[in-house]
């Protein structure tokens, strides 16, 4: 049986909420070097699905996949590092994923610049990142921009446009998430 077929079986076990069996299937594939399985083992360890919560183990698997240039793994690795206070390392992983325009990583990077978390505050750069991401269809980035309009940070004449954009973005988010909650356009 090839690894792609084994991966589909693991995914079906996860969808069927057979978490321990799914974890075992993903772990076997991850140990054989299957990239998507390495990410899933990290995710399952991070979220206590089929195994007890283990952030150190999640970091290990995400790092293996991130070093193989997976933007998804780079994003997840950055997220855990940010939570644990390793801001500068987290930002470097977000930046690697952002270079290839992985929308959730660009979003997190923009917020780091907006808030000054792990980097000097640079609201102009943050705004540019939100705009770039919004043009690619990232709905949380569109929502940030819409709320800025609504607050009048782009001029009081933009407030009505902000109301429209907030409502439009909420509806689009619901529609896309309804179809596939894992769609990168809705992930933060």
Tab-separated table of C-alpha atoms in Angstrom:
chain	number	residue	atom	x	y	z
A	1	UNK	CA	0.000	0.000	0.000
A	2	UNK	CA	1.503	3.366	-1.002
A	3	UNK	CA	1.838	6.317	1.365
A	4	UNK	CA	-0.863	8.363	-0.396
A	5	UNK	CA	-3.381	5.584	0.206
A	6	UNK	CA	-2.245	5.267	3.841
A	7	UNK	CA	-2.624	9.030	4.226
A	8	UNK	CA	-6.221	8.866	2.956
A	9	UNK	CA	-6.945	6.100	5.459
A	10	UNK	CA	-5.494	8.192	8.298
A	11	UNK	CA	-7.579	11.185	7.201
A	12	UNK	CA	-10.732	9.044	7.123
A	13	UNK	CA	-9.998	7.752	10.624
A	14	UNK	CA	-9.640	11.362	11.790
A	15	UNK	CA	-12.904	12.353	10.070
A	16	UNK	CA	-14.597	9.366	11.743
A	17	UNK	CA	-13.291	10.669	15.090
A	18	UNK	CA	-11.196	7.550	15.654
A	19	UNK	CA	-8.433	9.752	17.003
A	20	UNK	CA	-6.103	7.167	18.509
A	21	UNK	CA	-6.166	5.053	15.355
A	22	UNK	CA	-5.678	8.160	13.211
A	23	UNK	CA	-2.752	9.263	15.350
A	24	UNK	CA	-1.091	5.845	15.019
A	25	UNK	CA	-1.594	5.891	11.246
A	26	UNK	CA	-0.213	9.424	10.890
A	27	UNK	CA	2.717	8.681	13.206
A	28	UNK	CA	3.766	5.680	11.133
A	29	UNK	CA	3.716	7.799	7.980
A	30	UNK	CA	5.475	10.716	9.694
A	31	UNK	CA	8.273	8.469	10.879
A	32	UNK	CA	8.695	7.363	7.249
A	33	UNK	CA	9.126	11.031	6.280
A	34	UNK	CA	5.679	11.771	4.816
A	35	UNK	CA	5.407	15.588	5.046
A	36	UNK	CA	1.637	15.956	5.492
A	37	UNK	CA	1.676	13.261	8.167
A	38	UNK	CA	4.440	15.090	10.054
A	39	UNK	CA	2.244	18.193	10.139
A	40	UNK	CA	-0.757	16.176	11.307
A	41	UNK	CA	1.219	14.480	14.092
A	42	UNK	CA	2.287	17.944	15.240
A	43	UNK	CA	-1.299	19.171	15.073
A	44	UNK	CA	-2.652	16.146	16.941
A	45	UNK	CA	-0.039	16.551	19.698
A	46	UNK	CA	-0.786	20.282	19.923
A	47	UNK	CA	-4.547	19.756	20.122
A	48	UNK	CA	-4.657	16.517	22.148
A	49	UNK	CA	-6.337	14.502	19.405
A	50	UNK	CA	-5.673	10.794	19.911
A	51	UNK	CA	-2.744	11.551	22.197
A	52	UNK	CA	-2.219	13.719	25.275
A	53	UNK	CA	-1.283	17.347	24.672
A	54	UNK	CA	2.441	17.650	24.076
A	55	UNK	CA	3.675	21.050	22.850
A	56	UNK	CA	7.308	19.948	22.840
A	57	UNK	CA	6.388	16.989	20.638
A	58	UNK	CA	4.256	19.208	18.404
A	59	UNK	CA	7.177	21.616	18.015
A	60	UNK	CA	9.457	18.733	17.065
A	61	UNK	CA	7.164	17.491	14.287
A	62	UNK	CA	6.304	20.967	13.008
A	63	UNK	CA	10.014	21.815	12.923
A	64	UNK	CA	10.809	18.689	10.878
A	65	UNK	CA	8.180	19.645	8.311
A	66	UNK	CA	9.036	23.369	8.447
A	67	UNK	CA	12.665	22.647	7.666
A	68	UNK	CA	11.415	20.863	4.558
A	69	UNK	CA	9.911	24.193	3.422
A	70	UNK	CA	6.267	23.479	4.308
A	71	UNK	CA	4.525	26.850	4.796
A	72	UNK	CA	1.759	25.165	6.796
A	73	UNK	CA	4.308	23.711	9.218
A	74	UNK	CA	6.211	27.008	9.328
A	75	UNK	CA	2.976	28.770	10.276
A	76	UNK	CA	2.095	26.258	13.016
A	77	UNK	CA	5.627	26.285	14.348
A	78	UNK	CA	5.533	30.082	14.473
A	79	UNK	CA	2.180	30.037	16.260
A	80	UNK	CA	3.409	27.782	19.069
A	81	UNK	CA	6.668	29.701	19.384
A	82	UNK	CA	4.714	32.964	19.619
A	83	UNK	CA	2.516	31.488	22.375
A	84	UNK	CA	5.545	30.331	24.333
A	85	UNK	CA	7.267	33.722	24.103
A	86	UNK	CA	9.927	32.859	21.502
A	87	UNK	CA	8.808	35.842	19.426
A	88	UNK	CA	11.854	36.422	17.256
A	89	UNK	CA	12.057	32.768	16.194
A	90	UNK	CA	8.300	32.719	15.603
A	91	UNK	CA	8.571	35.769	13.358
A	92	UNK	CA	11.333	34.171	11.318
A	93	UNK	CA	9.092	31.159	10.603
A	94	UNK	CA	6.119	33.416	9.779
A	95	UNK	CA	8.368	35.360	7.405
A	96	UNK	CA	9.473	32.171	5.628
A	97	UNK	CA	5.859	31.160	5.068
A	98	UNK	CA	4.895	34.723	4.128
A	99	UNK	CA	7.533	34.828	1.379
A	100	UNK	CA	5.488	32.284	-0.522
A	101	UNK	CA	2.295	34.160	0.386
A	102	UNK	CA	0.826	31.669	2.857
A	103	UNK	CA	-2.105	33.822	3.973
A	104	UNK	CA	-2.409	32.807	7.650
A	105	UNK	CA	1.326	33.494	8.162
A	106	UNK	CA	1.107	36.887	6.441
A	107	UNK	CA	-1.836	37.724	8.724
A	108	UNK	CA	0.070	36.775	11.882
A	109	UNK	CA	3.139	38.667	10.677
A	110	UNK	CA	1.005	41.754	10.032
A	111	UNK	CA	-0.380	41.575	13.578
A	112	UNK	CA	3.131	41.280	14.986
A	113	UNK	CA	4.079	44.517	13.225
A	114	UNK	CA	0.778	46.139	14.223
A	115	UNK	CA	1.254	45.298	17.912
A	116	UNK	CA	5.032	45.349	18.129
A	117	UNK	CA	5.181	41.745	19.334
A	118	UNK	CA	8.727	40.521	18.829
A	119	UNK	CA	9.513	43.382	16.481
A	120	UNK	CA	9.373	47.168	16.545
A	121	UNK	CA	5.869	48.464	15.859
A	122	UNK	CA	5.443	49.363	12.200
A	123	UNK	CA	1.795	50.104	11.487
A	124	UNK	CA	2.490	51.121	7.887
A	125	UNK	CA	4.166	47.795	7.125
A	126	UNK	CA	1.358	45.980	8.940
A	127	UNK	CA	-1.222	47.817	6.831
A	128	UNK	CA	0.652	46.891	3.644
A	129	UNK	CA	0.689	43.224	4.682
A	130	UNK	CA	-3.038	43.267	5.502
A	131	UNK	CA	-3.760	44.865	2.120
A	132	UNK	CA	-1.618	42.364	0.200
A	133	UNK	CA	-3.327	39.499	1.985
A	134	UNK	CA	-6.791	40.954	1.438
A	135	UNK	CA	-6.093	41.234	-2.307
A	136	UNK	CA	-5.325	37.507	-2.301
A	137	UNK	CA	-8.727	36.834	-0.710
A	138	UNK	CA	-7.834	36.424	2.970
A	139	UNK	CA	-11.043	37.317	4.787
A	140	UNK	CA	-9.630	38.049	8.279
A	141	UNK	CA	-7.283	40.573	6.627
A	142	UNK	CA	-10.241	42.098	4.777
A	143	UNK	CA	-12.052	42.349	8.111
A	144	UNK	CA	-9.125	44.211	9.703
A	145	UNK	CA	-9.193	46.726	6.842
A	146	UNK	CA	-12.983	47.045	7.007
A	147	UNK	CA	-12.849	47.746	10.743
A	148	UNK	CA	-10.163	50.379	10.179
A	149	UNK	CA	-12.512	52.069	7.696
A	150	UNK	CA	-15.380	51.785	10.159
A	151	UNK	CA	-13.312	53.444	12.895
A	152	UNK	CA	-12.479	56.274	10.524
A	153	UNK	CA	-8.722	55.676	10.463
A	154	UNK	CA	-8.841	56.095	6.680
A	155	UNK	CA	-11.013	59.197	6.807
A	156	UNK	CA	-14.558	59.728	8.029
A	157	UNK	CA	-15.965	59.399	4.512
A	158	UNK	CA	-14.838	55.758	4.478
A	159	UNK	CA	-17.054	54.765	7.445
A	160	UNK	CA	-20.107	53.824	5.318
A	161	UNK	CA	-17.816	51.759	3.104
A	162	UNK	CA	-16.474	50.123	6.278
A	163	UNK	CA	-19.975	49.074	7.349
A	164	UNK	CA	-20.567	47.507	3.946
A	165	UNK	CA	-17.175	45.748	3.960
A	166	UNK	CA	-17.684	44.365	7.492
A	167	UNK	CA	-21.065	42.875	6.560
A	168	UNK	CA	-19.811	41.533	3.238
A	169	UNK	CA	-16.759	39.954	4.860
A	170	UNK	CA	-18.813	38.309	7.623
A	171	UNK	CA	-21.114	36.750	5.037
A	172	UNK	CA	-18.244	35.544	2.840
A	173	UNK	CA	-16.508	34.067	5.872
A	174	UNK	CA	-19.622	32.135	6.853
A	175	UNK	CA	-20.113	30.827	3.310
A	176	UNK	CA	-16.510	29.711	2.870
A	177	UNK	CA	-16.170	28.245	6.364
A	178	UNK	CA	-19.448	26.371	5.872
A	179	UNK	CA	-17.910	24.615	2.847
A	180	UNK	CA	-14.448	24.014	4.332
A	181	UNK	CA	-13.300	25.340	7.701
A	182	UNK	CA	-9.703	24.516	6.700
A	183	UNK	CA	-9.763	26.929	3.749
A	184	UNK	CA	-6.756	29.249	4.087
A	185	UNK	CA	-8.969	32.238	3.208
A	186	UNK	CA	-10.623	31.996	6.642
A	187	UNK	CA	-7.700	30.809	8.775
A	188	UNK	CA	-5.965	33.056	11.242
